[in-house]
Coordinates of N, CA and C in Angstrom, one line a residue:
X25 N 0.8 -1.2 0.0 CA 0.0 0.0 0.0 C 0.9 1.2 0.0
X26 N 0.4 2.1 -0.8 CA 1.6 3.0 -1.0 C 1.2 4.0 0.2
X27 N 2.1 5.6 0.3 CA 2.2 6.1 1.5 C 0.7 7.1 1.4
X28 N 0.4 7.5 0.4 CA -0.3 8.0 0.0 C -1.5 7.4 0.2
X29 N -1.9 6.5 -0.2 CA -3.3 5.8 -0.1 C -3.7 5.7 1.3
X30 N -2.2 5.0 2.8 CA -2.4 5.1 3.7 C -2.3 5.8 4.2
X31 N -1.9 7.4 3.7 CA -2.6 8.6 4.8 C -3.9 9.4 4.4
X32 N -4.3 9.3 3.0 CA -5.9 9.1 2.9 C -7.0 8.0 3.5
X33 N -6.3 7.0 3.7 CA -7.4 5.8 4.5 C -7.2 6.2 6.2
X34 N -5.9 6.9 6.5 CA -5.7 7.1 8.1 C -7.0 8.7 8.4
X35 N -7.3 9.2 7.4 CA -7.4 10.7 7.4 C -9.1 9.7 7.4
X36 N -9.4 8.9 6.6 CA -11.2 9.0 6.8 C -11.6 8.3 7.9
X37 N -10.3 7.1 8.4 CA -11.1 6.2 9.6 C -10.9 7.7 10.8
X38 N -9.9 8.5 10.9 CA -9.9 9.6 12.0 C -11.4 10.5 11.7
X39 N -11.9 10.9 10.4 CA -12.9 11.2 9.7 C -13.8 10.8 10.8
X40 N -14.3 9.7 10.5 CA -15.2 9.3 10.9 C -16.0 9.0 12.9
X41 N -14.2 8.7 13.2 CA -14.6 9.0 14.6 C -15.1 10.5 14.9
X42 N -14.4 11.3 14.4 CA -14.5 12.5 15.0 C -16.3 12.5 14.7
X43 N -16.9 12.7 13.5 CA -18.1 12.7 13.1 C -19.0 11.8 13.7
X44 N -18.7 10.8 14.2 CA -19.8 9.9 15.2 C -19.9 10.6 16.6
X45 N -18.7 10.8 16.8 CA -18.4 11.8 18.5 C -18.9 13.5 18.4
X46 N -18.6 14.1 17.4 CA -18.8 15.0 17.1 C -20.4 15.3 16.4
X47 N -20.4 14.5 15.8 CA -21.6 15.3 14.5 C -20.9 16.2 13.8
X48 N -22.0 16.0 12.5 CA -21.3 17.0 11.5 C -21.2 17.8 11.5
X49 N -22.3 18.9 11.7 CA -21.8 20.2 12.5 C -20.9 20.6 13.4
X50 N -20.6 19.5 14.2 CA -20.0 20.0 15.4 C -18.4 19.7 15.2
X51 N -17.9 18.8 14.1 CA -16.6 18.2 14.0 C -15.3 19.7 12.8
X52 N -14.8 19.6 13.6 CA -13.6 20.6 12.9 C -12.6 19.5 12.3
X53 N -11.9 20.7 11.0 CA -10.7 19.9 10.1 C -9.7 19.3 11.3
X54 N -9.5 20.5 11.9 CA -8.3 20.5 13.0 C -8.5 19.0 13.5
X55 N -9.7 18.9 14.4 CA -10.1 17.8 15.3 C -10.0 16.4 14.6
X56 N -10.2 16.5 13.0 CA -9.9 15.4 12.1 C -8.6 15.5 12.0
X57 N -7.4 16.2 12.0 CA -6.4 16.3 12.0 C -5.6 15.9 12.8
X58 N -6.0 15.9 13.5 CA -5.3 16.0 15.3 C -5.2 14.2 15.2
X59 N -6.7 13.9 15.1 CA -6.6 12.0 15.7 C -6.0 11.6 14.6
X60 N -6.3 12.3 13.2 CA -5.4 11.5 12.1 C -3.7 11.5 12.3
X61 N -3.2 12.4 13.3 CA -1.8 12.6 13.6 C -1.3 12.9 12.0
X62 N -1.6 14.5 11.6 CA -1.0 14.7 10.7 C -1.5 16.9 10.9
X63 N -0.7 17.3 10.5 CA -1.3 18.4 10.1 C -1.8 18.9 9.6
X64 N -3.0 20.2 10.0 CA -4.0 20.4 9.1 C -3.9 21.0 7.7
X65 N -2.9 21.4 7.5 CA -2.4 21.7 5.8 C -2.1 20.2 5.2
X66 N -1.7 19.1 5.7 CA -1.8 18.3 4.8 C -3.3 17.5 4.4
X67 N -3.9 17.7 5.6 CA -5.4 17.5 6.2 C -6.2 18.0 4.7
X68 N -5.8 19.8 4.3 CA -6.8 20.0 3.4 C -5.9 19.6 1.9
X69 N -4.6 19.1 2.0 CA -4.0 18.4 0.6 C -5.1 17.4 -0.1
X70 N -5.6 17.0 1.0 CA -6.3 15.6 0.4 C -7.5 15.8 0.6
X71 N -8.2 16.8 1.0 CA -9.9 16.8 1.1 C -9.6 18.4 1.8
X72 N -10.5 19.6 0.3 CA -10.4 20.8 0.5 C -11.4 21.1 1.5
X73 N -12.5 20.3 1.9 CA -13.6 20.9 3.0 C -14.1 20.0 3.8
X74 N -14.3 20.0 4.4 CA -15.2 19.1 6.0 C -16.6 18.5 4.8
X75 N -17.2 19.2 4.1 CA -17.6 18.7 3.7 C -17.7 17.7 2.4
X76 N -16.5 18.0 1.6 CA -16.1 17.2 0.5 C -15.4 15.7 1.5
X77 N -14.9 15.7 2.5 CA -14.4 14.6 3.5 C -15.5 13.8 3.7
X78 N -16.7 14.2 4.1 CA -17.7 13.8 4.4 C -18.7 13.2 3.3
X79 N -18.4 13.3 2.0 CA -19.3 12.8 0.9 C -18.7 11.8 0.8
X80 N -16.9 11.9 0.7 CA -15.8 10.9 0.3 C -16.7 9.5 1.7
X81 N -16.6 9.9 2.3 CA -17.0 8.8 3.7 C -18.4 8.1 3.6
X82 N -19.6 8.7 2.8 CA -20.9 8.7 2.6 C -20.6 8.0 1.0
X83 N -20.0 8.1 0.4 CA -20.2 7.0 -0.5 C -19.3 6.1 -0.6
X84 N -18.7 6.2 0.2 CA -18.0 4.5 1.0 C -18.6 3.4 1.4
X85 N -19.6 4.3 2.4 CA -20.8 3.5 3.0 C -22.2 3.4 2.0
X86 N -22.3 4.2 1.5 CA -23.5 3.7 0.3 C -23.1 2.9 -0.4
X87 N -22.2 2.8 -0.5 CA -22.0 1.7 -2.1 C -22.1 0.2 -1.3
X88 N -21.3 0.2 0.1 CA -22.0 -1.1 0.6 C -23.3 -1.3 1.2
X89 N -23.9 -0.1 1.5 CA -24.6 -0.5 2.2 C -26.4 -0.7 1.5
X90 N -26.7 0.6 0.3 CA -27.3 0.2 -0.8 C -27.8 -1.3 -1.4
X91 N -26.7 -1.4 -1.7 CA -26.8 -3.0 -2.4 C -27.3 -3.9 -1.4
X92 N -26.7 -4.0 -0.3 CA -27.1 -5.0 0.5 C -28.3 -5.1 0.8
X93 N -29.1 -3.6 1.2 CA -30.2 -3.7 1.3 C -31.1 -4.3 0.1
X94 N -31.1 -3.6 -1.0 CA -31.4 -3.9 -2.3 C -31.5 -5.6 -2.5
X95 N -30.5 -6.3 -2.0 CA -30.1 -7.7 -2.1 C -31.2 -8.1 -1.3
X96 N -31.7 -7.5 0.2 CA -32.5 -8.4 1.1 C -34.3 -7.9 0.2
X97 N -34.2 -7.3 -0.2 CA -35.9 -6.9 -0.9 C -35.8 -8.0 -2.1
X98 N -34.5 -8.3 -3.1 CA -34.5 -9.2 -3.7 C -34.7 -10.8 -3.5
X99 N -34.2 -10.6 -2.6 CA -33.9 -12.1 -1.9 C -35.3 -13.3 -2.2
X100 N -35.1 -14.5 -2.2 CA -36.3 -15.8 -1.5 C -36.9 -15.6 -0.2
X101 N -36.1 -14.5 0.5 CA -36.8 -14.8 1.7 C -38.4 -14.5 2.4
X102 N -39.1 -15.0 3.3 CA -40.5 -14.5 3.3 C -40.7 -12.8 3.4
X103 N -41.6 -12.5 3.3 CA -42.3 -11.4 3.6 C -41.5 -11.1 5.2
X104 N -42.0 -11.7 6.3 CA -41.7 -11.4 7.4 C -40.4 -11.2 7.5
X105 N -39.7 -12.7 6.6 CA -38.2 -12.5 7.4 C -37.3 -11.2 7.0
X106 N -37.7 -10.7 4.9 CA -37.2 -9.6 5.0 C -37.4 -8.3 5.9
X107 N -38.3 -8.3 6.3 CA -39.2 -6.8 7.4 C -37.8 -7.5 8.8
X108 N -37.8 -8.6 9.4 CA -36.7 -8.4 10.3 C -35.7 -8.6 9.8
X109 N -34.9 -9.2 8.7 CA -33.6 -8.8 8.1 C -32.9 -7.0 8.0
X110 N -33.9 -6.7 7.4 CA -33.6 -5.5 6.8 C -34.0 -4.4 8.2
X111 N -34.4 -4.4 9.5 CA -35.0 -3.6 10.1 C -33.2 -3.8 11.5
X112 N -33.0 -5.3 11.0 CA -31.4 -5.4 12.2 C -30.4 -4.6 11.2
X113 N -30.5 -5.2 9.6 CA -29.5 -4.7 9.2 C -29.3 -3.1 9.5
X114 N -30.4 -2.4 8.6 CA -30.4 -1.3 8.5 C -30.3 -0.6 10.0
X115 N -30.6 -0.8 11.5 CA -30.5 0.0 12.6 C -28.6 -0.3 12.8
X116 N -28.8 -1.2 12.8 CA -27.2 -1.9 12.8 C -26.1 -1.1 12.1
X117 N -26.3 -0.9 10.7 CA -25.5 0.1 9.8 C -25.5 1.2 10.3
X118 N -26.7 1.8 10.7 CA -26.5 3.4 11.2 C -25.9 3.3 12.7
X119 N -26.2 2.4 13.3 CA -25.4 2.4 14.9 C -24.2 2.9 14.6
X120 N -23.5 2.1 13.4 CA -22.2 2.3 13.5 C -21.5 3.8 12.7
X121 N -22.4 4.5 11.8 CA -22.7 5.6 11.1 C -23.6 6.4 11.8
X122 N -23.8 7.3 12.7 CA -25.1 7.9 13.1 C -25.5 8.9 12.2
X123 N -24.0 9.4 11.8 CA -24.3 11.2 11.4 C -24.8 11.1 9.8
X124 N -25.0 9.7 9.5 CA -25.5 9.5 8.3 C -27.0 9.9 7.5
X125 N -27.7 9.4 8.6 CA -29.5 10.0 8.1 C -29.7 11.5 8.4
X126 N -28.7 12.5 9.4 CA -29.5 13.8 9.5 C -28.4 14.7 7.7
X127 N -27.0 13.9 7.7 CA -26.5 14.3 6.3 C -27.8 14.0 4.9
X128 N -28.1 13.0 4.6 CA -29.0 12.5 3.9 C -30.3 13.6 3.5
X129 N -31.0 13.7 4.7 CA -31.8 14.7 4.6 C -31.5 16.0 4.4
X130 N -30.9 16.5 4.8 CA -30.2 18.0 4.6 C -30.1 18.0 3.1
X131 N -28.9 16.9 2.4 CA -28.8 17.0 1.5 C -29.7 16.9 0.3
X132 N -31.1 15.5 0.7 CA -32.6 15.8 -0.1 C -32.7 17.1 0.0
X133 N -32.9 17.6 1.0 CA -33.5 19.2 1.2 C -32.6 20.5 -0.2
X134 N -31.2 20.4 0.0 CA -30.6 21.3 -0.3 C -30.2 21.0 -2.5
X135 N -30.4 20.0 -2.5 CA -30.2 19.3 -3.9 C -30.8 18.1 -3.9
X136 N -31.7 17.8 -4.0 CA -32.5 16.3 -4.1 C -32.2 15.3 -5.4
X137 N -32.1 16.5 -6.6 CA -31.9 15.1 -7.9 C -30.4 15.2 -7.8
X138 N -29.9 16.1 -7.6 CA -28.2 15.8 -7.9 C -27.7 14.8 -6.7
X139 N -28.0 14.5 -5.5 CA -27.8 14.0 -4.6 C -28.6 12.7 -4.5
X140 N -29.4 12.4 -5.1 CA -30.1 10.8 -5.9 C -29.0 10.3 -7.3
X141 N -28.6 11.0 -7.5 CA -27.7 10.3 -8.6 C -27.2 9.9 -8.2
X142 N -25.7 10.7 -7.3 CA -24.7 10.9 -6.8 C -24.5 9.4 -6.1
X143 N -25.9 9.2 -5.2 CA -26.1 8.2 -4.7 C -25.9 6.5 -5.1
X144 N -27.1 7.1 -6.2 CA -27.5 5.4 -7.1 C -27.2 5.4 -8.2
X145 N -26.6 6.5 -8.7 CA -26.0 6.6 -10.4 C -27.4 6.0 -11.1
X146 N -27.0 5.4 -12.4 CA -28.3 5.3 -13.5 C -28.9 3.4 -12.8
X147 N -28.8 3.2 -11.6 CA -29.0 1.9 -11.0 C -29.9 1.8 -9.4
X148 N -31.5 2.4 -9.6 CA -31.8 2.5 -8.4 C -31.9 1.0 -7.5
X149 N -32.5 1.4 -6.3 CA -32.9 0.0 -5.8 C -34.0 -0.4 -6.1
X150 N -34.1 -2.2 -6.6 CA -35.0 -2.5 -7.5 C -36.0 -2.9 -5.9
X151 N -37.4 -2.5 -6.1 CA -38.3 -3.1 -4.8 C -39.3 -3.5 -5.7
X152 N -39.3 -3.8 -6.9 CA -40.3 -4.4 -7.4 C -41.0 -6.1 -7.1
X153 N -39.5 -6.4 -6.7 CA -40.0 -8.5 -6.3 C -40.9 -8.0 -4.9
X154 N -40.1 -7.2 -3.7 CA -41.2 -7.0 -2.5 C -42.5 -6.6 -2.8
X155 N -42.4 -5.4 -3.8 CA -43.9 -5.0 -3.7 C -44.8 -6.0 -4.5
X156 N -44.3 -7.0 -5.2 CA -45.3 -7.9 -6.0 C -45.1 -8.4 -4.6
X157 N -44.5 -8.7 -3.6 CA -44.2 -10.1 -2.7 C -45.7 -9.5 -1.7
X158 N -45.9 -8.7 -1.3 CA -46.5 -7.6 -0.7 C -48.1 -7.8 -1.0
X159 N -47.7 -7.7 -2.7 CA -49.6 -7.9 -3.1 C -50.0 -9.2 -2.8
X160 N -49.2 -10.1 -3.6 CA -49.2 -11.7 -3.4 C -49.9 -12.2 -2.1
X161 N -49.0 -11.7 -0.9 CA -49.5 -12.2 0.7 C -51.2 -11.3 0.9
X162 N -51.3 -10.2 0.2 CA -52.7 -9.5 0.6 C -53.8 -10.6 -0.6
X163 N -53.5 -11.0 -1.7 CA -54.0 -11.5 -2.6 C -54.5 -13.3 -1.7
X164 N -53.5 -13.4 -0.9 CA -53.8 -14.6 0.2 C -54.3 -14.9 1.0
X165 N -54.8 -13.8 1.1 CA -55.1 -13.2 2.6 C -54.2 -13.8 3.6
X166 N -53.1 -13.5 3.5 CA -52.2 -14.0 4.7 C -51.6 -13.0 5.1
X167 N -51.8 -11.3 5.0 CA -52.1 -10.2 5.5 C -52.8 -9.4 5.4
X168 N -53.3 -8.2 6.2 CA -54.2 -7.5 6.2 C -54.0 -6.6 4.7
X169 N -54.8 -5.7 3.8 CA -54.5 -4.9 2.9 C -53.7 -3.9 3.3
X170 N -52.7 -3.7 2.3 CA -51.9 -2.4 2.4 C -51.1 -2.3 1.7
X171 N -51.1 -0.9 1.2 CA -50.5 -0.5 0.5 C -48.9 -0.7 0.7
X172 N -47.8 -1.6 -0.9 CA -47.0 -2.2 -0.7 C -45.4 -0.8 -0.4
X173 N -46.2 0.2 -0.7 CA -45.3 1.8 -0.7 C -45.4 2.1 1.2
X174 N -46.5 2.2 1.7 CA -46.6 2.5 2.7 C -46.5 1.5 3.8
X175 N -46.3 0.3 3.4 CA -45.6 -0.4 4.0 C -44.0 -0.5 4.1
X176 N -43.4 -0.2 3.5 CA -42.0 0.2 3.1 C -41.6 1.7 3.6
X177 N -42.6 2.4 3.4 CA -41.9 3.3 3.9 C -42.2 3.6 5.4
X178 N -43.5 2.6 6.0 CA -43.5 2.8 7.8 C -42.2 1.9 8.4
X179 N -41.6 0.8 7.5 CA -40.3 -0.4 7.8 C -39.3 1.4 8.1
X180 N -39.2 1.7 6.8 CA -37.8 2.6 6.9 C -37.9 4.5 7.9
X181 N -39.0 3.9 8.3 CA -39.5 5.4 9.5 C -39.0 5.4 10.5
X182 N -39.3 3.7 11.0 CA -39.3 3.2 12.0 C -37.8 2.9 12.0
X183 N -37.3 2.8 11.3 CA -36.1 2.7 11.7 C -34.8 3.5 11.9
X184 N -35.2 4.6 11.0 CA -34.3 6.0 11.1 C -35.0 7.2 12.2
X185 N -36.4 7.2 12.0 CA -36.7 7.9 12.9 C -35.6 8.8 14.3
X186 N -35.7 7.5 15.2 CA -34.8 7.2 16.3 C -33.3 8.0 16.1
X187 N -32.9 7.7 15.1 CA -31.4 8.2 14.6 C -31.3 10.0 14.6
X188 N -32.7 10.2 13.5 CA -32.9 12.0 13.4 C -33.0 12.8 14.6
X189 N -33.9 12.0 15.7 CA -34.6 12.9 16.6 C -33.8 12.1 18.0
X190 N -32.1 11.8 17.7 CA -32.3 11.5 19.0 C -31.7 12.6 20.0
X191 N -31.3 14.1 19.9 CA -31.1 15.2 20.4 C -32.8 15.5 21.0
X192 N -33.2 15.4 20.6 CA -35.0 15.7 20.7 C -35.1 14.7 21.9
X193 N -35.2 12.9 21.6 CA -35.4 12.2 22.5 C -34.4 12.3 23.3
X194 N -33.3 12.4 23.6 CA -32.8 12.6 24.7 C -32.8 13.9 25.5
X195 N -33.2 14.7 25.1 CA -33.4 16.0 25.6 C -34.5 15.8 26.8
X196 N -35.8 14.9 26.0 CA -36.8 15.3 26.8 C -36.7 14.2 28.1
X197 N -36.3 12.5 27.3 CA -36.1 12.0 28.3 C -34.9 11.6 29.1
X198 N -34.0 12.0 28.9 CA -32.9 12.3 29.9 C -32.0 10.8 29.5
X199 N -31.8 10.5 28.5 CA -31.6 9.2 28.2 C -30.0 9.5 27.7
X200 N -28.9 8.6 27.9 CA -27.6 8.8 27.7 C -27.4 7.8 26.7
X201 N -25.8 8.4 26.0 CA -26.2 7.5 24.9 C -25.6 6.0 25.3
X202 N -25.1 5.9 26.0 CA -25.3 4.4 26.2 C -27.4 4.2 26.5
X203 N -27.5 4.4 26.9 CA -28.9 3.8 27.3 C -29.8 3.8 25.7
X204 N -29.1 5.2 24.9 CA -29.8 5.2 23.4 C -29.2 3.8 22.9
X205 N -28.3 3.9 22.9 CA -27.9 2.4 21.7 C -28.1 1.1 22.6
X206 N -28.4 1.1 23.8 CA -29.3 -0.2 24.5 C -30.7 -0.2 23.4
X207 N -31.3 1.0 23.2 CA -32.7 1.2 23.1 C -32.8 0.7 21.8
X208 N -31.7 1.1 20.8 CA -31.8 0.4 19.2 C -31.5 -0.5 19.0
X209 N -30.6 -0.8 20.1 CA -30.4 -3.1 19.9 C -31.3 -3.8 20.4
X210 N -32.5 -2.9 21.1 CA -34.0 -3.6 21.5 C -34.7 -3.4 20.1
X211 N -34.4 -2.5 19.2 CA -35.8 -1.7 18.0 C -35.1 -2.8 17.4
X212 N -33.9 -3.3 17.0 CA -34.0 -3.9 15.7 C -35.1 -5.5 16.2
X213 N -35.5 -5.5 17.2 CA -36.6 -6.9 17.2 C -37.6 -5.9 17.1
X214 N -38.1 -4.9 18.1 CA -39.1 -4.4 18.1 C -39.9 -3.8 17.0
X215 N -39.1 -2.9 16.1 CA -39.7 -2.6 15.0 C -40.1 -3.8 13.9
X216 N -39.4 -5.2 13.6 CA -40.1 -5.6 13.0 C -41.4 -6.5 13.3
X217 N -41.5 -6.8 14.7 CA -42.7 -7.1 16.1 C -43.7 -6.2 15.6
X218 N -43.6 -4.8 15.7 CA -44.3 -3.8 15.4 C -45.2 -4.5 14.5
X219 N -44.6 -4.2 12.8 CA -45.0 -4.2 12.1 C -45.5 -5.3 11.6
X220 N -44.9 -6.4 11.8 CA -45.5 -8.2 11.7 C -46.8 -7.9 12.5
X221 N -47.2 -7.6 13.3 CA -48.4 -7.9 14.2 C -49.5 -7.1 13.1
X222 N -49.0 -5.4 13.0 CA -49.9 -5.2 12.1 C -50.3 -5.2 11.0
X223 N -50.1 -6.2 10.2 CA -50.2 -6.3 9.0 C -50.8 -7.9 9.3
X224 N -50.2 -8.8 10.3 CA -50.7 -10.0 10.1 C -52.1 -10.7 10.5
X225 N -52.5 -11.7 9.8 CA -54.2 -11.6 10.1 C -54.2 -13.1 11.2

């Protein structure tokens, strides 16, 4: 590995702590500089802004983390087991990424189609096998009716939710983040509990 590659890969794993500890707002070059044990002029050689660092880091993680989801909507597996596959994976990926869903939205907000590309290039994620999978089980009555969109998108509410508002939930209930990340290694059963119950007949 040349010297270069490994003080670009030393500069995003320091990246990234700082941004989980920090947040994005709240993380400085300096403070990415400092854990990367390098100085902040060489800091901006290799990434001109906190937030060009931060895209480099976000499509690191989308490119794995995209597909895999994409893979569990594709998948043989049932109805239910995708809803708890995808409800551990997905709380699980952001445990280890927090500052990922309030970046995401900002950036829908601030650029939506340039920041959908950026993302999925000319290759979205295909949900067409779940949403046939979706009608199929209502067509069986082996769930209640519902819409195969709004079922998908209460799975993916329920799961980020928690992540956006947890300044909000811990503010009100006084909860530390150890006790938050107890509370999301309980959601990844609970949210898919949730939703298996209401849907099933």
């Amino acid at each position: 590995m040349s010297e270069e590659h490994t003080t670009e890969a030393r500069i995003l794993e320091a990246a990234k702590k700082v941004f989980i500890t920090r947040g994005m707002a709240g993380a400085r070059m300096q403070d990415i500089a400092n854990e990367a044990g390098i100085n902040k002029a060489l800091l901006h050689y290799y990434f001109r802004s906190k937030e060009k660092l931060f895209e480099t880091i976000f499509r690191e993680i989308a490119q794995r983390f995209i597909p895999r989801m994409t893979a569990i909507f594709e998948s043989d597996l049932t109805l239910f087991e995708k809803i708890e596959v995808f409800s551990s994976e997905y709380i699980d990926n952001v445990m280890k990424n927090p500052y990922i869903p309030l970046f995401v939205l900002n950036e829908l907000n601030k650029q939506p189609d340039t920041f959908v590309k950026q993302v999925w290039g000319d290759k979205k994620p295909n949900i067409e096998k779940v949403v046939a999978q979706i009608n199929e089980e209502v067509a069986r009555g082996n769930i209640k009716p519902v819409h195969p969109l709004h079922l998908l998108m209460n799975l993916l509410a329920m799961c980020v939710f928690p992540f956006v508002a947890k300044p909000m939930l811990q503010g009100v209930t006084g909860l530390t983040n150890e006790q938050f990340t107890m509370l999301m290694e309980q959601r990844k059963k609970e949210v898919p509990r949730f939703i298996i119950e209401s849907i099933k007949k």
